Coordinates of N, CA and C in Angstrom, one line a residue:
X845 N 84.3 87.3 87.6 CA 85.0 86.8 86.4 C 86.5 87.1 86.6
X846 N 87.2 86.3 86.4 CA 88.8 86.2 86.7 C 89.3 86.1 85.0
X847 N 90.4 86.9 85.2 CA 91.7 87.0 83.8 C 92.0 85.8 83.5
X848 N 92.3 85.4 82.6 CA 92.9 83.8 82.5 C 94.5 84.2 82.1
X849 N 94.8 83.0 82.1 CA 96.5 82.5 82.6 C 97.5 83.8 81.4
X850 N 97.0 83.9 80.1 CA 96.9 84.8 79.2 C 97.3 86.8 79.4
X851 N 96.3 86.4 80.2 CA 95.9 87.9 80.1 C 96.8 88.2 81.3
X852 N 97.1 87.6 82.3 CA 97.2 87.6 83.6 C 99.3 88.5 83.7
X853 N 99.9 87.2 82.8 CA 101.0 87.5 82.0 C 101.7 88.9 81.9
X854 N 100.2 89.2 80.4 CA 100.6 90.1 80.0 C 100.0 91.2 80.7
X855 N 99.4 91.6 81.6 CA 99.5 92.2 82.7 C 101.0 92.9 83.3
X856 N 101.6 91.6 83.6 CA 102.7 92.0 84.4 C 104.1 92.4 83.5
X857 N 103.6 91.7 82.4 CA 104.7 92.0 81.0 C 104.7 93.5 80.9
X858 N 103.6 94.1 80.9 CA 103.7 95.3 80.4 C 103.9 96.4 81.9
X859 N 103.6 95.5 83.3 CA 104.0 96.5 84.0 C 105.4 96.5 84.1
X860 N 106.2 95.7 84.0 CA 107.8 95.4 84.0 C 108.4 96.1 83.1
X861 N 107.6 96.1 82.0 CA 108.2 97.1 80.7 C 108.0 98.8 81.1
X862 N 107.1 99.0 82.0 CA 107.0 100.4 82.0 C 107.6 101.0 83.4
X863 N 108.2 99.9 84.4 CA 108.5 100.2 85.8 C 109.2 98.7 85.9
X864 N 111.0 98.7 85.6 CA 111.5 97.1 85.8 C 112.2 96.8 86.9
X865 N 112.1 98.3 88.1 CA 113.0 97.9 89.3 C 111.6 98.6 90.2
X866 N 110.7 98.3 90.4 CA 109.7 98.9 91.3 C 109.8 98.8 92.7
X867 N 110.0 100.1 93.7 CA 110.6 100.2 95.1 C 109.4 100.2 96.1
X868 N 109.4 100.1 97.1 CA 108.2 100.5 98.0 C 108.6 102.3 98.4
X869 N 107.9 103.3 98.8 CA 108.1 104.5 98.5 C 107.9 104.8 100.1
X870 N 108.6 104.0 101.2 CA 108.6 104.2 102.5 C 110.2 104.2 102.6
X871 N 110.5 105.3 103.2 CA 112.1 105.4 103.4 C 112.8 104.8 104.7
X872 N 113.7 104.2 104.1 CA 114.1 103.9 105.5 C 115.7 103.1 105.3
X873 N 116.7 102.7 106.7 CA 117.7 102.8 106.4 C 118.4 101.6 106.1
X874 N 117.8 100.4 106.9 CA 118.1 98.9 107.2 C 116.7 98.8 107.3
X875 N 117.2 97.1 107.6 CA 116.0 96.5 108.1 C 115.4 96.5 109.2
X876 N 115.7 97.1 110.4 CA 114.9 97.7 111.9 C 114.3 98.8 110.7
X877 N 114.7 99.6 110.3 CA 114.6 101.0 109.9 C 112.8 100.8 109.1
X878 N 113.0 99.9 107.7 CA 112.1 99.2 107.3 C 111.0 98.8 107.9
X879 N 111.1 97.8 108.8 CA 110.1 97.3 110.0 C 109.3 98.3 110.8
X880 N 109.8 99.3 110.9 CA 109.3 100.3 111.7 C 108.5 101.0 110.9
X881 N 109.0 101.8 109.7 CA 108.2 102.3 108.8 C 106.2 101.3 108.6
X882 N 107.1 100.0 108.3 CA 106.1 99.3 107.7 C 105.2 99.5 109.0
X883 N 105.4 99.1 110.1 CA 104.6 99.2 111.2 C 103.5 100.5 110.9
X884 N 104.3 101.9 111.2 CA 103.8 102.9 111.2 C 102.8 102.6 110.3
X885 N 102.7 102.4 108.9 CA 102.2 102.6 107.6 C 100.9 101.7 108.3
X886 N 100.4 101.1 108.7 CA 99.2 100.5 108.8 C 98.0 101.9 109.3
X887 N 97.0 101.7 108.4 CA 96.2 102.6 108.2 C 96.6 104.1 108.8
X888 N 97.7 104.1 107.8 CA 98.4 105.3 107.3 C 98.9 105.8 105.7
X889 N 99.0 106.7 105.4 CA 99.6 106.9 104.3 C 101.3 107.0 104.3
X890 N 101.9 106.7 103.0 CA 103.2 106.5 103.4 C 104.1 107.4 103.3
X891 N 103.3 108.6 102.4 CA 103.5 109.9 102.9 C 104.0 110.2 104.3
X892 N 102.7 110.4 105.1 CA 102.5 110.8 106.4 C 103.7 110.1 107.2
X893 N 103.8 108.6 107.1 CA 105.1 107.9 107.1 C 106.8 108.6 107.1
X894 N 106.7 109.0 105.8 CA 108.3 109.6 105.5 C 108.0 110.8 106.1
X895 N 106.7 111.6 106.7 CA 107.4 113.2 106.6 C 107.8 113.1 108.4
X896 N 107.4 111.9 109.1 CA 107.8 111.6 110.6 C 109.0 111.3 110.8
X897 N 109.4 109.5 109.9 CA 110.8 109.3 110.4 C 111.9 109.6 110.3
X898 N 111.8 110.8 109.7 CA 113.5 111.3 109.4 C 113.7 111.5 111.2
X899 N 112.7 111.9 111.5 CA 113.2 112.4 113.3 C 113.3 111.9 114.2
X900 N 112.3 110.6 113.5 CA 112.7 109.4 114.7 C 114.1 108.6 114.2
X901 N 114.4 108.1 113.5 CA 115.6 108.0 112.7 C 116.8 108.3 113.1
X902 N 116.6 109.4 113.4 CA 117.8 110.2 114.0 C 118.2 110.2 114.9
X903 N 117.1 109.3 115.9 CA 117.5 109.5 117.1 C 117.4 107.7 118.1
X904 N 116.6 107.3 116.9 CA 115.9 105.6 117.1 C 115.9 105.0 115.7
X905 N 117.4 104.6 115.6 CA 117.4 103.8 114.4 C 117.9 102.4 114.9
X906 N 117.8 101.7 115.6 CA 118.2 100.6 116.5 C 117.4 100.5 117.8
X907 N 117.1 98.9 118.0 CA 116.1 98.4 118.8 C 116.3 99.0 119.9
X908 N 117.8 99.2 120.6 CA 118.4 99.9 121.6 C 118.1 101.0 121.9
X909 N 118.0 102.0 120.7 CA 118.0 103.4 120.5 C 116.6 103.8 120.8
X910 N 115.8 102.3 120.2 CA 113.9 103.0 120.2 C 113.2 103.0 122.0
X911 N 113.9 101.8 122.5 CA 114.1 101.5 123.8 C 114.5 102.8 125.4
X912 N 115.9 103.5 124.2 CA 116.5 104.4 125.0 C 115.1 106.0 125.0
X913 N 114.6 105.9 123.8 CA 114.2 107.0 124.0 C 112.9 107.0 124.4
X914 N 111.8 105.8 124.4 CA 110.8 105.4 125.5 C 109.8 105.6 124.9
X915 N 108.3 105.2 125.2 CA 107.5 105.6 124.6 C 106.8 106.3 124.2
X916 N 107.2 107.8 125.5 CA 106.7 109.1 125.6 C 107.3 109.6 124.3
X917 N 108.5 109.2 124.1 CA 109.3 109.8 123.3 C 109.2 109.6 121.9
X918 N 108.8 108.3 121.9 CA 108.5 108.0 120.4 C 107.0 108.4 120.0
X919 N 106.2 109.0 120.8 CA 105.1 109.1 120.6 C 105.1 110.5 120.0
X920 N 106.0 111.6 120.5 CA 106.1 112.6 120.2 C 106.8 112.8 119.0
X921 N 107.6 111.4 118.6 CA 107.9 111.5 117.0 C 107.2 111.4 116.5
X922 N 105.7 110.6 116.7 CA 104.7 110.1 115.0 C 103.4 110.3 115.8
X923 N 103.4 111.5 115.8 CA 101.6 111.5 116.6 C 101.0 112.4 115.7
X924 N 102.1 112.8 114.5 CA 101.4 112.9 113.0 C 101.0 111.9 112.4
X925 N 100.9 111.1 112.6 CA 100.5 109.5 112.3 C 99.4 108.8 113.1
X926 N 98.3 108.4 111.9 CA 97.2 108.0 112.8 C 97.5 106.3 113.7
X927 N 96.6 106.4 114.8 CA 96.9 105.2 115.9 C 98.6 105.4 116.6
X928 N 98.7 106.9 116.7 CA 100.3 107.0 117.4 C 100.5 106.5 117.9
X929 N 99.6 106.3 119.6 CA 99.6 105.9 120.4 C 99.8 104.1 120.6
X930 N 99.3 104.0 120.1 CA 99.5 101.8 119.9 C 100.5 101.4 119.3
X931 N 100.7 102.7 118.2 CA 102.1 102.6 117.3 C 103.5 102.5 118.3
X932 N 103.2 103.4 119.1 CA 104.8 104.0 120.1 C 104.5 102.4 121.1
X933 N 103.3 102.4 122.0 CA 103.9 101.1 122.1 C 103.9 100.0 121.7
X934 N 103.8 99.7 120.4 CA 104.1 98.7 119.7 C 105.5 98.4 119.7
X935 N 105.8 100.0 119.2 CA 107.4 99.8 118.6 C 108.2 99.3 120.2
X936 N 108.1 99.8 120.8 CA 108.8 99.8 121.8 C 109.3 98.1 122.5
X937 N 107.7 97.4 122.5 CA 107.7 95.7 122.7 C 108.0 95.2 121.5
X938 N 108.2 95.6 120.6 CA 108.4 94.8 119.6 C 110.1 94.9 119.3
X939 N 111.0 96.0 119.9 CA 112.3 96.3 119.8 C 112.7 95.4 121.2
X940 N 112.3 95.3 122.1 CA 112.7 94.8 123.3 C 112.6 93.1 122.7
X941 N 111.1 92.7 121.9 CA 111.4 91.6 121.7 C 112.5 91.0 120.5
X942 N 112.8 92.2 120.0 CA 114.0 92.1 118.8 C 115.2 91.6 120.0
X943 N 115.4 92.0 121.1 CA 116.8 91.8 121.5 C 117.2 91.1 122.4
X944 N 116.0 90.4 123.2 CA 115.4 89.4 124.0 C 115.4 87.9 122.9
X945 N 114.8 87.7 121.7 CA 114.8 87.0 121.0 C 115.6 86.6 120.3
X946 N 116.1 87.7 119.5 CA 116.4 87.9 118.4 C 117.8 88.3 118.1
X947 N 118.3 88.9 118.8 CA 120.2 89.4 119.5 C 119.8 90.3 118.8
X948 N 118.9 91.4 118.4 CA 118.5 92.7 117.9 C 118.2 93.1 116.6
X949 N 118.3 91.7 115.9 CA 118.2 91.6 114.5 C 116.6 91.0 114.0
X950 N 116.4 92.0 113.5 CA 114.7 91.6 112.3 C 115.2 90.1 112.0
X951 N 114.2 89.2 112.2 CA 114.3 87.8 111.4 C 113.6 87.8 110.4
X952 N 114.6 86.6 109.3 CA 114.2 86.8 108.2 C 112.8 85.6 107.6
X953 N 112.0 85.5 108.7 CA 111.1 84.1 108.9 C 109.7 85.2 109.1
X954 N 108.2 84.1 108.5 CA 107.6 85.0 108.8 C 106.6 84.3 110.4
X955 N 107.2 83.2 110.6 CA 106.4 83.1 111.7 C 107.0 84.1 112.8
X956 N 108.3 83.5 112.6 CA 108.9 85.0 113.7 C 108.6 86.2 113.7
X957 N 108.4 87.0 112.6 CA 107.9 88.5 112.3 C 106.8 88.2 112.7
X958 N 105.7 87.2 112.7 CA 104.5 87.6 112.8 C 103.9 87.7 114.3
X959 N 105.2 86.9 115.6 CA 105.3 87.3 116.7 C 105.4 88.9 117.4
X960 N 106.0 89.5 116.7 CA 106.3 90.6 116.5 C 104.9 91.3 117.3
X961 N 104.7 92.4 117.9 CA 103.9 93.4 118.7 C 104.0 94.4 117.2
X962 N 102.7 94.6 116.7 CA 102.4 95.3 115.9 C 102.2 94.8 114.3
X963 N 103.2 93.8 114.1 CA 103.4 92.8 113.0 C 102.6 91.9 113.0
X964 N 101.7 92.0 111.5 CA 100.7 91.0 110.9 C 101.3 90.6 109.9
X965 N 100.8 89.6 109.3 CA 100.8 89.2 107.8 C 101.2 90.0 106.4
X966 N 100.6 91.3 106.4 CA 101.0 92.3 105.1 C 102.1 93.0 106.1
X967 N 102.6 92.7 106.5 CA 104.0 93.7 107.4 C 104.8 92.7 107.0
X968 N 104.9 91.7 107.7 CA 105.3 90.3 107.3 C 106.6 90.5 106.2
X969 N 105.0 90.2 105.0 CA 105.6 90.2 104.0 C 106.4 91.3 103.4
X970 N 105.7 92.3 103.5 CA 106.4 93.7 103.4 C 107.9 93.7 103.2
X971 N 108.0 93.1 104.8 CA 109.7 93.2 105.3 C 110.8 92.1 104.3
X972 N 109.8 90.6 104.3 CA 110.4 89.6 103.7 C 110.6 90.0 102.1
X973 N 110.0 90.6 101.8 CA 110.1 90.9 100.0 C 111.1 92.2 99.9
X974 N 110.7 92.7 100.9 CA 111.8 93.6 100.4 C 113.1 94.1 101.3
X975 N 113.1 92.9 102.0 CA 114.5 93.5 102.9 C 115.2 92.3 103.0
X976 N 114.7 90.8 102.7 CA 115.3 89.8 102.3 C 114.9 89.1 100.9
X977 N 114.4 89.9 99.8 CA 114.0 89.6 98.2 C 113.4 88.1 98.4
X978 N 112.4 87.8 99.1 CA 111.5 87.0 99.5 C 110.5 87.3 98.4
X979 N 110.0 86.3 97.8 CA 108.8 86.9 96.6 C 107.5 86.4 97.3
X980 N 107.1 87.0 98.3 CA 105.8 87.4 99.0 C 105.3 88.3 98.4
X981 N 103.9 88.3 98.3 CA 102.9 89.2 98.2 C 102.1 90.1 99.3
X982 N 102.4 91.3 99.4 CA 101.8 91.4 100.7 C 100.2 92.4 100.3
X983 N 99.1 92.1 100.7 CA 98.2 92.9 99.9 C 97.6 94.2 100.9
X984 N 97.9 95.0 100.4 CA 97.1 96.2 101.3 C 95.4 96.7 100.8
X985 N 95.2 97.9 100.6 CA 94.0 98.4 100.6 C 93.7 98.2 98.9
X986 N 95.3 98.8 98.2 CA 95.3 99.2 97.0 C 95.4 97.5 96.0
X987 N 96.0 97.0 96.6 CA 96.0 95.6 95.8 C 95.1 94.7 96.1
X988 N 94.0 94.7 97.0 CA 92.8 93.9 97.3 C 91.8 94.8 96.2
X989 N 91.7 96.1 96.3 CA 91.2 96.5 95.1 C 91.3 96.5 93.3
X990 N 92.5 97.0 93.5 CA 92.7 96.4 91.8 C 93.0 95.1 91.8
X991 N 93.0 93.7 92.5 CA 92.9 92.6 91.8 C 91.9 92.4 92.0
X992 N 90.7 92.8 92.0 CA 88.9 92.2 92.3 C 89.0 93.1 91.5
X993 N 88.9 94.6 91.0 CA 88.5 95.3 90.2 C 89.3 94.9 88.6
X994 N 90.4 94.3 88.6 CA 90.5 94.0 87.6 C 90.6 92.8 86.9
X995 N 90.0 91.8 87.6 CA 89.7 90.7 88.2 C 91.6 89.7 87.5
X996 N 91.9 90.3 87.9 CA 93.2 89.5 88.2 C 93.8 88.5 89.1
X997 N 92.5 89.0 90.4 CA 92.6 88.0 91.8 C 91.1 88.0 92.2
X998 N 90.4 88.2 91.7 CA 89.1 88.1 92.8 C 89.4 87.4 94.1
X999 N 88.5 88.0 94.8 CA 88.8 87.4 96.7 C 88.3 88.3 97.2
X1000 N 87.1 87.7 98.6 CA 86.8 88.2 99.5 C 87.3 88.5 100.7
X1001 N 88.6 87.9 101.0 CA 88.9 88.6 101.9 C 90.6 88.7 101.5
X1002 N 91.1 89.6 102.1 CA 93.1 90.0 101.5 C 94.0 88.3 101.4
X1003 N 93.8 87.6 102.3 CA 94.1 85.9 102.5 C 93.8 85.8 101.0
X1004 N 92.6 85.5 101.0 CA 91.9 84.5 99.1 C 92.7 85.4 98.0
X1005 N 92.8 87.0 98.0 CA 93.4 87.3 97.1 C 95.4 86.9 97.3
X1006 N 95.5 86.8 98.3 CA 97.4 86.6 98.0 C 97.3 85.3 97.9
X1007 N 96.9 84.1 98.0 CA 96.5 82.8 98.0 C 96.6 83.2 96.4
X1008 N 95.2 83.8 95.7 CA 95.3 83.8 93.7 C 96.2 84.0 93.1
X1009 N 97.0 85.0 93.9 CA 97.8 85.9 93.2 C 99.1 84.9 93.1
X1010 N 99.4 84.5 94.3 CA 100.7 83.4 94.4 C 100.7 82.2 93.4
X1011 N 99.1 82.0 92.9 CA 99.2 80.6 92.3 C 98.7 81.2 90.8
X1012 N 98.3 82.4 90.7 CA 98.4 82.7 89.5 C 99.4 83.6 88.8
X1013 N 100.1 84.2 89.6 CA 101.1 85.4 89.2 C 102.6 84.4 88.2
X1014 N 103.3 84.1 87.6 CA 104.4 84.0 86.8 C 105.3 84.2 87.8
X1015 N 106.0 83.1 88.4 CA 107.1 83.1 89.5 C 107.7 84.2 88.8
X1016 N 108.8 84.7 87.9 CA 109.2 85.9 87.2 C 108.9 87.5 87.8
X1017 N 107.9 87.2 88.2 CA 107.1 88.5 88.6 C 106.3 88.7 89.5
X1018 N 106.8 87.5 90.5 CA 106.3 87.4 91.9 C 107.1 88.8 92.7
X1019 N 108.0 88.5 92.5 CA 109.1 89.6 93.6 C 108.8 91.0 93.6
X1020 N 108.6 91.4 92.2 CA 108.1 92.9 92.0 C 106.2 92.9 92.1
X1021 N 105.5 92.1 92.3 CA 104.1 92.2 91.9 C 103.8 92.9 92.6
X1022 N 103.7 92.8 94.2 CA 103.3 93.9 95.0 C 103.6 95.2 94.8
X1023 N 104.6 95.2 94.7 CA 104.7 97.0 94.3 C 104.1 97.6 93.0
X1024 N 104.3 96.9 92.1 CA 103.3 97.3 90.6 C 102.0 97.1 90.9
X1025 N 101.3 96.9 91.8 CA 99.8 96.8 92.2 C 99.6 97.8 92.7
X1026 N 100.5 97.8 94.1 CA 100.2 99.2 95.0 C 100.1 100.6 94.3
X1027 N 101.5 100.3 93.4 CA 101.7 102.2 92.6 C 100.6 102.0 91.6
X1028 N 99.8 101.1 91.1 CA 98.8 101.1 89.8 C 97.5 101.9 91.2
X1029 N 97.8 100.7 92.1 CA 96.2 101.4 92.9 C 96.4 102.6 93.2
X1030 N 97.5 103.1 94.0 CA 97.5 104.5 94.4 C 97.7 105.8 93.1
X1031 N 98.3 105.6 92.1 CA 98.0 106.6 91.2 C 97.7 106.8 89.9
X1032 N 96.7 105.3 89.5 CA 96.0 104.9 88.2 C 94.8 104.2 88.4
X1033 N 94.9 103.6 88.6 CA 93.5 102.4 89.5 C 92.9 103.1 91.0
X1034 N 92.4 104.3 90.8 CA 92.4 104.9 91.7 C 90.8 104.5 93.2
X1035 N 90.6 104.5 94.1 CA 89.5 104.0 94.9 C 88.4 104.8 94.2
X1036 N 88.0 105.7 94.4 CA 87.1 106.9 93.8 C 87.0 106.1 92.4
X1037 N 87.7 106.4 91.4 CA 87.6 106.8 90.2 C 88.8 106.1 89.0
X1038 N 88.5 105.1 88.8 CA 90.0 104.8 88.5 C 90.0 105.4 86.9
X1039 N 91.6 105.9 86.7 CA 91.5 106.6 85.2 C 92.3 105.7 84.4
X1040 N 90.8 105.0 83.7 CA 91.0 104.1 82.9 C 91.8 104.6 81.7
X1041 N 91.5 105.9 81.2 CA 92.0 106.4 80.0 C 93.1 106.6 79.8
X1042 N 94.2 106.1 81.5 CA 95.9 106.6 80.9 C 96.4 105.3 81.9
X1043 N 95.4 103.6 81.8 CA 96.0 102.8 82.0 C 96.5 102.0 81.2
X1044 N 98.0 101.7 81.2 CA 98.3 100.7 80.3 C 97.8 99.4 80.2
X1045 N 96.8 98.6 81.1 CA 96.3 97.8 80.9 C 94.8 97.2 80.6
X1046 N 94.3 98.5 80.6 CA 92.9 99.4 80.4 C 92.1 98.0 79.1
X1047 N 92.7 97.7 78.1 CA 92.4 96.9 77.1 C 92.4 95.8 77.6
X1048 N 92.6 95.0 78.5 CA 92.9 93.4 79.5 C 92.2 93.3 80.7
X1049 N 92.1 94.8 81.5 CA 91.2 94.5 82.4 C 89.6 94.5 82.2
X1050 N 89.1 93.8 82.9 CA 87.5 93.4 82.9 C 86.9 94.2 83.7
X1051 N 87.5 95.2 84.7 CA 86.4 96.2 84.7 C 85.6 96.8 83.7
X1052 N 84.3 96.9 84.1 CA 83.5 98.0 83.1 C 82.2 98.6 83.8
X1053 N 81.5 99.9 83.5 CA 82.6 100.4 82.0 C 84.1 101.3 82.3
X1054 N 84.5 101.5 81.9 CA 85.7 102.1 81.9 C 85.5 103.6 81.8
X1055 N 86.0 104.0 82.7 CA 85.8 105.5 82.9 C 86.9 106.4 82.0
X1056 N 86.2 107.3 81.1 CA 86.4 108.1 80.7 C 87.2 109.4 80.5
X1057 N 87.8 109.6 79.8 CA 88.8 110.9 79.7 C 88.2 112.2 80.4
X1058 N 88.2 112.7 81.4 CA 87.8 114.0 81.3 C 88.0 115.1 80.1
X1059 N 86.7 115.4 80.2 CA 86.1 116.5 79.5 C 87.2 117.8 79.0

């Protein structure tokens, strides 16, 4: 069962009212800086993310710089980070292909990003929405969940839900969607248990039953 055009709205109305500049919560300095992060972040937390790159950062904040310091080197920055290893050399062909291709600069295209070593689709977008205000949707773990769970997007696979979401979402509230999804899934719409009792949209969504206040 899917929200209709209605409900769907006021969804986003009320997330806008309660969060009207919504950020991604991966730090980073430019757009290499960004790209990288977002890389890392694949089945990772974005935690685990910020508590690594301040060091890589410091030392590899340019395609040059990630190059200069090599892959032994970048590995020993994020091998707190799950998949270090594919990660370091990802980064490494993917900065070589930044400067070989690209004169060293992230493109703001998603076929081009999606050539990218390490870069898929939800990276893609990631970068395009928020490093060139591109109103992509990029869907991760948390937004394939709460839009089937609150049937805002039903979809079986992340494709069918950013496909619903683009043709159902209010251009208005395309640019911010993805992040008001992500922060709802990661600390309201929770995987486990979502706590329906301190959602603001708890009365609209079609999950049920709706889980209860602790005791």
């Amino acid at each position: 069962m899917a929200a209709d055009g209605s409900q769907v709205n006021e969804i986003f109305a009320r997330f806008q009212a309660a969060d009207p500049h919504p950020k991604t919560e991966l730090r980073y300095k430019d757009t290499f800086t960004l790209l990288v992060a977002v890389v890392l972040s694949a089945q990772a937390t974005d935690e685990s993310v910020n508590r690594a790159t301040p060091a890589l950062f410091a030392v590899a904040d340019t395609p040059q710089k990630m190059i200069a310091l090599g892959e032994a080197g970048v590995t020993d920055k994020i091998k707190t980070i799950g998949l270090y290893r594919n990660k370091a050399k990802n980064l490494i062909a993917l900065s070589k292909k930044l400067i070989e291709e690209h004169g060293g600069k992230v493109p703001a295209a998603r076929e081009a990003l999606e050539t990218l070593p390490g870069v898929g689709r939800k990276t893609a977008n990631v970068v395009l929405n928020v490093a060139f205000g591109q109103p992509t949707i990029a869907i991760d773990t948390h937004i394939f969940r709460v839009s089937n769970r609150t049937g805002l997007a039903p979809g079986k696979t992340p494709l069918i839900v950013e496909e619903t979401l683009n043709r159902v979402v209010p251009d208005r509230y395309k640019h911010n969607c993805h992040h008001w999804l992500i922060l709802h899934g990661r600390y309201v719409c929770k995987a486990r248990k979502p706590e329906c009792w301190r959602c603001i949209i708890a009365d609209i969504c079609l999950f049920e039953p709706k889980t209860a206040a602790p005791a």
